[in-house]
Tab-separated table of C-alpha atoms in Angstrom:
chain	number	residue	atom	x	y	z
X	1	MET	CA	24.770	-4.030	5.856
X	2	ASN	CA	25.225	-7.536	4.595
X	3	LEU	CA	22.826	-8.035	1.663
X	4	ASN	CA	24.002	-11.553	0.756
X	5	PRO	CA	21.619	-14.154	2.251
X	6	PRO	CA	23.189	-16.416	4.875
X	7	ALA	CA	23.450	-20.139	4.007
X	8	THR	CA	21.023	-20.985	6.753
X	9	MET	CA	18.784	-18.937	9.038
X	10	THR	CA	19.464	-19.257	12.744
X	11	GLU	CA	16.784	-20.590	14.937
X	12	SER	CA	16.482	-17.363	16.899
X	13	ALA	CA	16.127	-15.353	13.694
X	14	PHE	CA	13.467	-17.760	12.437
X	15	VAL	CA	11.393	-17.493	15.531
X	16	LEU	CA	11.674	-13.735	15.659
X	17	VAL	CA	10.579	-13.273	12.079
X	18	LEU	CA	7.760	-15.782	12.392
X	19	VAL	CA	6.407	-14.075	15.488
X	20	SER	CA	6.695	-10.702	13.767
X	21	LEU	CA	4.771	-11.935	10.738
X	22	LEU	CA	2.033	-13.340	12.932
X	23	MET	CA	1.575	-9.721	14.197
X	24	ALA	CA	1.703	-8.106	10.743
X	25	PRO	CA	-1.991	-8.624	9.936
X	26	LEU	CA	-2.622	-5.797	12.467
X	27	ALA	CA	-1.464	-3.465	9.711
X	28	ILE	CA	-4.175	-4.861	7.411
X	29	ALA	CA	-6.804	-4.504	10.153
X	30	GLY	CA	-5.679	-0.939	10.862
X	31	VAL	CA	-5.847	0.159	7.191
X	32	ALA	CA	-9.242	-1.572	6.833
X	33	LEU	CA	-10.630	0.338	9.842
X	34	ILE	CA	-9.231	3.645	8.578
X	35	ASN	CA	-10.816	3.020	5.109
X	36	THR	CA	-14.143	2.290	6.798
X	37	GLY	CA	-14.105	5.312	9.056
X	38	LEU	CA	-13.176	7.661	6.224
X	39	GLY	CA	-16.185	6.514	4.142
X	40	ARG	CA	-19.864	7.278	4.587
X	41	SER	CA	-21.933	5.567	7.299
X	42	ARG	CA	-24.177	3.971	4.613
X	43	SER	CA	-21.217	2.079	3.147
X	44	ALA	CA	-19.450	0.965	6.353
X	45	ALA	CA	-20.456	-2.686	6.391
X	46	GLN	CA	-19.684	-3.060	2.678
X	47	SER	CA	-16.258	-1.509	3.309
X	48	LEU	CA	-15.213	-3.886	6.036
X	49	LEU	CA	-16.700	-6.950	4.362
X	50	GLY	CA	-14.916	-5.853	1.177
X	51	SER	CA	-11.626	-5.709	3.023
X	52	LEU	CA	-12.047	-9.198	4.322
X	53	ALA	CA	-13.093	-10.562	0.848
X	54	ILE	CA	-10.227	-8.744	-0.867
X	55	VAL	CA	-7.617	-10.182	1.507
X	56	ALA	CA	-9.049	-13.634	0.781
X	57	VAL	CA	-9.192	-13.187	-2.964
X	58	ALA	CA	-5.706	-11.648	-3.166
X	59	ALA	CA	-4.250	-14.528	-1.120
X	60	ILE	CA	-5.907	-17.133	-3.333
X	61	ALA	CA	-4.823	-15.409	-6.543
X	62	PHE	CA	-1.233	-15.158	-5.200
X	63	ALA	CA	-1.242	-18.877	-4.178
X	64	LEU	CA	-2.509	-20.120	-7.543
X	65	VAL	CA	-0.533	-17.817	-9.924
X	66	GLY	CA	1.349	-15.027	-8.202
X	67	ALA	CA	3.764	-17.056	-6.080
X	68	THR	CA	4.964	-18.871	-9.207
X	69	LEU	CA	5.638	-15.619	-11.005
X	70	THR	CA	7.379	-14.146	-8.021
X	71	GLY	CA	9.883	-16.966	-7.520
X	72	THR	CA	12.617	-16.939	-4.913
X	73	GLN	CA	16.080	-15.524	-4.429
X	74	GLY	CA	18.438	-17.782	-6.356
X	75	GLY	CA	15.622	-19.742	-7.919
X	76	ALA	CA	14.780	-20.222	-11.609
X	77	SER	CA	13.632	-17.157	-13.438
X	78	HIS	CA	12.993	-15.638	-16.919
X	79	ILE	CA	16.111	-13.650	-18.009
X	80	PHE	CA	16.945	-11.892	-21.238
X	81	HIS	CA	20.217	-10.228	-22.171
X	82	LEU	CA	20.508	-6.642	-23.345
X	83	ALA	CA	23.720	-4.582	-23.798
X	84	GLY	CA	25.663	-7.491	-22.410
X	85	MET	CA	23.755	-7.491	-19.100
X	86	PRO	CA	21.253	-10.061	-17.728
X	87	TRP	CA	17.785	-8.630	-17.017
X	88	ASN	CA	15.858	-10.857	-14.620
X	89	TRP	CA	12.198	-9.961	-15.192
X	90	LEU	CA	9.990	-12.816	-13.920
X	91	GLY	CA	10.214	-15.801	-11.583
X	92	LYS	CA	9.714	-19.482	-12.387
X	93	GLY	CA	8.689	-20.844	-9.038
X	94	PRO	CA	6.882	-24.154	-8.426
X	95	TYR	CA	3.216	-24.315	-9.318
X	96	PHE	CA	0.526	-24.134	-6.639
X	97	LEU	CA	3.115	-23.775	-3.796
X	98	GLY	CA	4.630	-27.146	-4.580
X	99	GLY	CA	7.435	-28.225	-2.280
X	100	LEU	CA	6.717	-25.552	0.292
X	101	ALA	CA	7.031	-27.879	3.264
X	102	THR	CA	10.640	-28.869	2.273
X	103	ALA	CA	11.714	-25.375	1.194
X	104	PRO	CA	14.453	-23.586	3.239
X	105	ALA	CA	13.187	-21.748	6.267
X	106	GLN	CA	14.027	-18.346	4.854
X	107	SER	CA	12.068	-19.129	1.654
X	108	GLN	CA	9.020	-20.171	3.666
X	109	LEU	CA	9.131	-16.980	5.728
X	110	GLY	CA	9.631	-14.902	2.593
X	111	LEU	CA	6.557	-16.414	1.075
X	112	LEU	CA	4.532	-15.715	4.186
X	113	PHE	CA	5.718	-12.105	4.118
X	114	GLU	CA	4.657	-11.848	0.454
X	115	PHE	CA	1.172	-13.210	1.197
X	116	LEU	CA	0.680	-10.602	3.882
X	117	ALA	CA	2.207	-7.889	1.632
X	118	VAL	CA	-0.160	-8.570	-1.303
X	119	ALA	CA	-3.162	-8.572	1.069
X	120	LEU	CA	-2.170	-5.190	2.417
X	121	ALA	CA	-1.497	-3.806	-1.072
X	122	ALA	CA	-4.880	-4.961	-2.325
X	123	ILE	CA	-6.999	-3.188	0.266
X	124	ILE	CA	-5.330	0.167	-0.348
X	125	PRO	CA	-7.244	0.991	-3.617
X	126	TRP	CA	-10.423	-0.378	-1.939
X	127	GLY	CA	-10.347	2.699	0.350
X	128	SER	CA	-9.948	5.101	-2.543
X	129	GLY	CA	-13.011	3.620	-4.197
X	130	ALA	CA	-15.115	4.010	-1.075
X	131	ASP	CA	-18.851	4.713	-1.394
X	132	ARG	CA	-19.007	3.756	-5.165
X	133	LEU	CA	-16.816	0.648	-5.831
X	134	ARG	CA	-18.720	-2.562	-6.053
X	135	LEU	CA	-17.644	-5.609	-4.062
X	136	ALA	CA	-17.213	-7.661	-7.245
X	137	ALA	CA	-15.009	-4.935	-8.765
X	138	GLY	CA	-12.883	-4.679	-5.596
X	139	CYS	CA	-12.276	-8.464	-5.718
X	140	ALA	CA	-11.413	-8.325	-9.442
X	141	VAL	CA	-8.874	-5.607	-8.714
X	142	ALA	CA	-7.440	-7.838	-6.002
X	143	VAL	CA	-7.071	-10.780	-8.499
X	144	VAL	CA	-5.118	-8.480	-10.887
X	145	LEU	CA	-2.846	-7.388	-8.090
X	146	GLY	CA	-2.399	-10.858	-6.559
X	147	ALA	CA	-1.873	-12.749	-9.788
X	148	ILE	CA	-0.025	-10.296	-11.984
X	149	VAL	CA	1.186	-6.899	-10.825
X	150	PHE	CA	2.365	-7.571	-7.237
X	151	PRO	CA	4.336	-10.724	-8.302
X	152	LEU	CA	6.087	-8.645	-11.019
X	153	ALA	CA	7.133	-5.989	-8.516
X	154	ALA	CA	7.975	-8.480	-5.790
X	155	HIS	CA	10.223	-10.383	-8.159
X	156	TRP	CA	12.066	-7.299	-9.262
X	157	ILE	CA	12.595	-6.193	-5.671
X	158	TRP	CA	12.841	-9.182	-3.377
X	159	ALA	CA	13.341	-12.354	-5.473
X	160	GLY	CA	16.531	-11.537	-7.322
X	161	GLY	CA	14.981	-9.483	-10.093
X	162	TRP	CA	16.714	-6.744	-12.091
X	163	LEU	CA	16.132	-3.963	-9.603
X	164	SER	CA	17.752	-5.887	-6.779
X	165	GLN	CA	20.738	-6.584	-9.164
X	166	LEU	CA	21.510	-2.946	-9.958
X	167	GLY	CA	24.386	-3.048	-7.469
X	168	VAL	CA	25.980	-6.166	-8.994
X	169	ASN	CA	25.352	-5.206	-12.658
X	170	PHE	CA	25.801	-1.443	-12.560
X	171	SER	CA	27.619	-0.734	-9.269
X	172	LEU	CA	24.641	1.213	-7.928
X	173	GLY	CA	25.056	0.813	-4.193
X	174	SER	CA	23.582	-2.427	-2.922
X	175	GLY	CA	20.933	-2.536	-5.608
X	176	PHE	CA	17.425	-1.281	-4.956
X	177	LEU	CA	16.535	-1.501	-1.247
X	178	ASP	CA	12.995	-2.002	-0.024
X	179	PRO	CA	13.232	-3.945	3.228
X	180	ALA	CA	9.558	-3.642	4.271
X	181	GLY	CA	7.532	-2.860	1.134
X	182	ALA	CA	7.542	0.907	0.662
X	183	ALA	CA	7.568	0.202	-3.071
X	184	ALA	CA	6.219	-3.324	-3.461
X	185	ILE	CA	3.241	-2.693	-1.074
X	186	HIS	CA	2.588	1.011	-0.617
X	187	VAL	CA	3.639	2.734	-3.877
X	188	LEU	CA	2.035	-0.126	-5.711
X	189	GLY	CA	-1.104	0.253	-3.565
X	190	GLY	CA	-1.104	4.047	-3.982
X	191	LEU	CA	-0.719	3.836	-7.781
X	192	SER	CA	-3.557	1.254	-7.813
X	193	ALA	CA	-5.620	3.732	-5.783
X	194	LEU	CA	-4.887	6.438	-8.315
X	195	ALA	CA	-5.915	4.175	-11.203
X	196	VAL	CA	-9.154	3.131	-9.458
X	197	ALA	CA	-10.047	6.711	-8.587
X	198	TRP	CA	-9.390	7.799	-12.193
X	199	ILE	CA	-11.522	4.986	-13.766
X	200	ALA	CA	-14.351	4.986	-11.210
X	201	GLY	CA	-14.568	8.741	-11.144
X	202	PRO	CA	-15.752	10.835	-8.117
X	203	ARG	CA	-18.663	10.125	-5.869
X	204	ARG	CA	-21.948	11.645	-6.887
X	205	GLY	CA	-22.115	15.246	-5.705
X	206	LYS	CA	-18.431	15.509	-4.895
X	207	PHE	CA	-17.609	18.008	-7.697
X	208	PRO	CA	-20.863	19.834	-8.573
X	209	PRO	CA	-20.864	21.716	-11.895
X	210	GLY	CA	-19.530	25.245	-11.525
X	211	GLY	CA	-18.900	24.913	-7.771
X	212	PHE	CA	-16.210	23.984	-5.275
X	213	ALA	CA	-15.607	20.358	-4.153
X	214	THR	CA	-18.221	19.226	-1.640
X	215	ALA	CA	-16.870	18.183	1.754
X	216	MET	CA	-17.683	14.544	2.514
X	217	PRO	CA	-16.069	13.925	5.862
X	218	GLY	CA	-15.462	10.423	7.205
X	219	HIS	CA	-18.335	9.142	9.324
X	220	ASN	CA	-16.353	7.669	12.268
X	221	ALA	CA	-13.182	9.370	13.646
X	222	VAL	CA	-12.884	6.646	16.334
X	223	TYR	CA	-12.472	3.960	13.683
X	224	ILE	CA	-9.906	6.124	11.880
X	225	LEU	CA	-7.754	6.860	14.938
X	226	PHE	CA	-7.967	3.407	16.438
X	227	GLY	CA	-6.991	2.044	13.106
X	228	CYS	CA	-3.783	4.142	13.241
X	229	LEU	CA	-2.847	2.516	16.545
X	230	LEU	CA	-3.495	-1.007	15.148
X	231	ALA	CA	-1.476	-0.115	12.079
X	232	LEU	CA	1.551	0.872	14.184
X	233	ALA	CA	1.785	-2.661	15.690
X	234	GLY	CA	1.560	-4.187	12.209
X	235	TRP	CA	4.189	-1.837	10.805
X	236	LEU	CA	6.620	-2.720	13.601
X	237	ALA	CA	6.207	-6.318	12.612
X	238	PHE	CA	6.645	-5.707	8.872
X	239	ASN	CA	9.714	-3.506	9.395
X	240	VAL	CA	11.455	-5.940	11.715
X	241	ALA	CA	10.682	-9.016	9.618
X	242	GLY	CA	11.623	-7.277	6.413
X	243	ALA	CA	14.946	-6.128	7.682
X	244	VAL	CA	15.929	-9.746	8.506
X	245	LEU	CA	14.436	-11.348	5.374
X	246	TRP	CA	15.374	-8.878	2.636
X	247	MET	CA	18.340	-7.054	4.066
X	248	HIS	CA	19.686	-9.860	6.231
X	249	ALA	CA	20.220	-7.448	9.048
X	250	PRO	CA	21.764	-8.699	12.325
X	251	LEU	CA	19.381	-8.968	15.280
X	252	ALA	CA	21.114	-6.001	16.950
X	253	VAL	CA	19.670	-3.716	14.217
X	254	LEU	CA	16.079	-4.607	14.914
X	255	PRO	CA	15.379	-2.527	18.039
X	256	VAL	CA	16.605	0.536	16.246
X	257	ALA	CA	14.409	-0.271	13.254
X	258	ALA	CA	11.377	-0.576	15.620
X	259	ILE	CA	12.245	2.792	17.294
X	260	ASN	CA	12.724	4.464	13.916
X	261	THR	CA	9.270	3.193	12.891
X	262	LEU	CA	7.645	4.911	15.850
X	263	LEU	CA	9.687	8.091	15.425
X	264	SER	CA	8.853	8.435	11.719
X	265	ALA	CA	5.133	8.128	12.457
X	266	SER	CA	5.391	10.419	15.441
X	267	GLY	CA	7.223	13.103	13.361
X	268	ALA	CA	4.656	12.855	10.652
X	269	VAL	CA	1.581	13.168	12.839
X	270	ALA	CA	3.169	16.144	14.735
X	271	ALA	CA	3.830	17.929	11.445
X	272	THR	CA	0.318	17.212	10.070
X	273	PHE	CA	-1.174	18.381	13.350
X	274	ALA	CA	0.698	21.646	13.074
X	275	VAL	CA	-0.050	22.137	9.379
X	276	THR	CA	-3.810	21.562	9.750
X	277	ARG	CA	-3.885	23.728	12.925
X	278	ILE	CA	-2.357	26.582	10.975
X	279	ARG	CA	-4.392	25.960	7.831
X	280	PHE	CA	-7.808	25.463	9.335
X	281	GLY	CA	-7.532	26.893	12.849
X	282	LYS	CA	-7.991	23.407	14.393
X	283	PRO	CA	-6.241	20.103	13.860
X	284	ASP	CA	-8.020	17.755	11.416
X	285	ALA	CA	-8.377	14.145	12.663
X	286	SER	CA	-8.622	12.455	9.290
X	287	LEU	CA	-5.680	14.309	7.831
X	288	CYS	CA	-3.658	13.620	11.002
X	289	ALA	CA	-4.373	9.939	10.438
X	290	ASN	CA	-3.179	10.224	6.855
X	291	GLY	CA	-0.031	11.912	8.148
X	292	TRP	CA	0.546	9.156	10.694
X	293	LEU	CA	0.110	6.565	7.898
X	294	SER	CA	2.485	8.457	5.620
X	295	GLY	CA	5.118	8.399	8.300
X	296	LEU	CA	4.699	4.656	8.740
X	297	VAL	CA	4.873	4.102	5.029
X	298	ALA	CA	8.106	6.133	4.715
X	299	SER	CA	9.565	4.055	7.539
X	300	SER	CA	9.002	0.921	5.450
X	301	ALA	CA	11.950	2.074	3.294
X	302	THR	CA	14.111	3.696	5.908
X	303	ALA	CA	13.629	2.162	9.386
X	304	ALA	CA	16.481	-0.343	9.050
X	305	ILE	CA	18.817	2.115	7.347
X	306	VAL	CA	18.768	5.502	9.028
X	307	SER	CA	19.328	6.954	12.515
X	308	PRO	CA	16.562	7.909	14.954
X	309	ILE	CA	17.102	11.657	14.341
X	310	GLN	CA	16.923	11.105	10.586
X	311	SER	CA	13.661	9.177	11.092
X	312	ILE	CA	12.108	12.118	12.888
X	313	LEU	CA	13.124	14.380	9.982
X	314	ILE	CA	11.758	11.896	7.451
X	315	GLY	CA	8.480	11.798	9.322
X	316	LEU	CA	8.222	15.557	9.586
X	317	ILE	CA	8.623	16.064	5.875
X	318	ALA	CA	6.027	13.267	5.147
X	319	GLY	CA	3.636	14.909	7.601
X	320	VAL	CA	3.950	18.298	5.885
X	321	LEU	CA	3.560	16.923	2.349
X	322	THR	CA	0.618	14.608	2.991
X	323	PRO	CA	-2.155	17.126	3.821
X	324	LEU	CA	-0.973	19.484	1.123
X	325	LEU	CA	-1.075	16.744	-1.445
X	326	VAL	CA	-4.515	15.552	-0.341
X	327	GLU	CA	-5.746	19.143	-0.903
X	328	VAL	CA	-3.996	19.429	-4.305
X	329	LEU	CA	-5.373	16.106	-5.561
X	330	GLU	CA	-8.953	17.118	-4.607
X	331	LEU	CA	-9.034	20.808	-5.453
X	332	ALA	CA	-6.563	21.019	-8.339
X	333	ALA	CA	-6.823	17.597	-9.989
X	334	SER	CA	-10.495	16.768	-9.041
X	335	ILE	CA	-9.544	13.330	-7.865
X	336	ASP	CA	-11.877	11.938	-5.206
X	337	ASP	CA	-9.869	9.749	-2.821
X	338	PRO	CA	-11.887	9.341	0.357
X	339	SER	CA	-9.133	7.398	2.161
X	340	GLY	CA	-6.263	9.641	1.138
X	341	ALA	CA	-4.377	6.508	-0.039
X	342	ILE	CA	-2.732	8.201	-3.014
X	343	ALA	CA	-1.032	10.724	-0.729
X	344	ALA	CA	-0.386	8.519	2.312
X	345	HIS	CA	0.643	5.324	0.639
X	346	GLY	CA	1.721	6.400	-2.842
X	347	ALA	CA	3.531	9.654	-2.110
X	348	GLY	CA	4.634	8.533	1.356
X	349	GLY	CA	6.262	5.487	-0.162
X	350	LEU	CA	7.971	7.479	-2.913
X	351	TRP	CA	9.326	9.889	-0.283
X	352	GLY	CA	10.653	7.024	1.822
X	353	LEU	CA	12.424	5.552	-1.203
X	354	ILE	CA	14.039	8.894	-1.987
X	355	ALA	CA	15.077	9.401	1.647
X	356	ALA	CA	16.548	5.864	1.874
X	357	GLY	CA	18.675	6.557	-1.200
X	358	ALA	CA	19.765	10.017	-0.116
X	359	LEU	CA	20.779	8.837	3.389
X	360	ALA	CA	22.333	5.540	2.497
X	361	PRO	CA	26.173	5.411	2.779
X	362	GLN	CA	26.696	3.357	-0.299
X	363	SER	CA	27.767	5.195	-3.432
X	364	GLY	CA	25.162	5.029	-6.198
X	365	GLN	CA	22.359	3.940	-3.903
X	366	PHE	CA	20.301	7.107	-4.652
X	367	ILE	CA	20.387	6.333	-8.409
X	368	ALA	CA	19.230	2.769	-7.660
X	369	GLN	CA	16.278	4.072	-5.734
X	370	LEU	CA	15.395	6.505	-8.502
X	371	ALA	CA	15.573	3.680	-10.993
X	372	CYS	CA	12.835	1.821	-9.077
X	373	ILE	CA	10.708	4.972	-8.845
X	374	ALA	CA	11.039	5.388	-12.615
X	375	ALA	CA	10.049	1.790	-13.143
X	376	LEU	CA	6.953	2.122	-10.917
X	377	LEU	CA	5.717	5.316	-12.548
X	378	GLY	CA	6.765	4.471	-16.101
X	379	LEU	CA	5.902	0.731	-16.243
X	380	ILE	CA	3.678	-0.324	-13.332
X	381	LEU	CA	1.305	2.606	-13.405
X	382	PRO	CA	0.411	2.296	-17.086
X	383	LEU	CA	0.065	-1.504	-16.639
X	384	LEU	CA	-2.300	-0.963	-13.660
X	385	TYR	CA	-4.427	1.498	-15.526
X	386	PHE	CA	-4.705	-0.753	-18.586
X	387	LEU	CA	-5.553	-3.837	-16.547
X	388	PHE	CA	-8.098	-2.028	-14.377
X	389	TRP	CA	-9.619	-0.478	-17.506
X	390	LEU	CA	-10.122	-4.013	-18.834
X	391	VAL	CA	-11.587	-5.155	-15.483
X	392	ASN	CA	-14.065	-2.225	-15.575
X	393	ARG	CA	-15.211	-3.336	-19.000
X	394	ILE	CA	-15.960	-6.808	-17.685
X	395	VAL	CA	-16.943	-6.179	-14.063
X	396	PRO	CA	-18.159	-2.504	-13.903
X	397	PHE	CA	-16.653	-0.601	-10.998
X	398	ARG	CA	-19.749	1.463	-10.066
X	399	PRO	CA	-23.274	0.510	-9.230
X	400	ASP	CA	-26.246	2.160	-10.902
X	401	PRO	CA	-26.966	5.717	-9.629
X	402	ASP	CA	-29.795	4.609	-7.462
X	403	GLY	CA	-27.655	2.065	-5.782
X	404	GLU	CA	-25.040	4.662	-4.998
X	405	ARG	CA	-27.731	7.089	-3.740
X	406	ILE	CA	-29.120	4.641	-1.128
X	407	GLY	CA	-25.624	3.541	-0.070
X	408	MET	CA	-23.466	0.471	-0.836
X	409	ASP	CA	-24.651	-1.325	2.312
X	410	LEU	CA	-28.289	-1.397	1.276
X	411	HIS	CA	-27.541	-1.879	-2.388
X	412	GLU	CA	-25.115	-4.779	-2.034
X	413	LEU	CA	-25.834	-6.258	1.379
X	414	GLY	CA	-29.529	-5.464	1.881
X	415	GLY	CA	-28.931	-3.837	5.246
X	416	GLY	CA	-26.874	-1.081	6.871
X	417	ALA	CA	-24.053	-1.221	9.302
X	418	TYR	CA	-26.018	0.943	11.708
X	419	PRO	CA	-29.707	-0.163	11.390
X	420	GLU	CA	-30.786	2.006	14.320
X	421	PHE	CA	-29.576	5.143	12.566
X	422	VAL	CA	-32.014	7.423	10.669
X	423	ILE	CA	-30.788	8.750	7.390
X	424	HIS	CA	-31.349	12.475	7.606
X	425	ARG	CA	-32.022	14.798	4.738
X	426	ASP	CA	-28.474	16.215	4.809
X	427	ASP	CA	-27.082	12.707	4.342
X	428	SER	CA	-28.938	12.265	1.071
X	429	TYR	CA	-27.979	13.586	-2.317
X	430	ARG	CA	-29.535	16.807	-3.304
């Protein structure tokens, strides 16, 4: 795989990537629907409105600040030297998207990819805060991600930062590879979800004193499963566009990348279907959706690198791990994650990065992938937790207990998503 960017992008490659990126928002719509369906009915309108608001806020924050800090491949950046090696940590792009109209075609498309990537990353923690995270807090989290944390990760990975230079500086394969955002979007989103769930705490009644965790199933399986189908179309777009933009793959590779995306998701949902069928006696729709998402997330790292048979295996392993991790997080760690984002996006992304390194032909590639995982867990997660902790001090994550009791729709919007529904006794807190 040629990882050196071509001097100019061909017209056919430009059109293909642009059309793909115009389809990529389907991934955002799919995740938003899944998040809404997995929450309670009394918070459904707030969930979808929040997704729309978070996409808008993340895009504005990235345009005003984040794009400057991300920079571009070969552009100006902040570099310090340690042990005789350059460490490229932060971009120095133009302010407020200056000069965008005259930038090279590949830089323009790369920026569009990053706008869509930060929007997708920002709505992932929103699902983990379902039923108790205020709209203002969700938007504040999006500002932190769009202006600070995503640009940092995107520069390291896509814009010539130190992770992408591990091959040049330390002979570790081709440097860290993340063609479609397994790390920059999904692991970042999953770690953000973990930080939000930790700081916000569980929903009222989820973990009663001295008892088992209370089941709070998602209110609309149709939203959840339809969201999975929408997400597939968006993931195909992200994986195809990312292979061209960040790995400079020839066009002949792209059909295989699209097939691998479908096969990874298919293997994952088949495995989750089997695991939940064995575990509970019947397949579980919400966990199967999480398995499907986990397979898609893993494909973000591997679709342009591995063979179709390997994609099926990667999906099968993701589909086995996801429902087990969802159960461990809830029952063993007492983490309330209604959307399953920590397992599907966070762990699914980590597994995809490991698989990409293990199956890549280049010597040292596995170590490069592990270096990024170490950076995400050792640097990005503590940074996220600290910044979100500060946000919570300024813009409290949770509403007052009465607001949570009546539901986020009534509390924040003054009306429910389903006004004809009657709230029954078993849908109220005891």
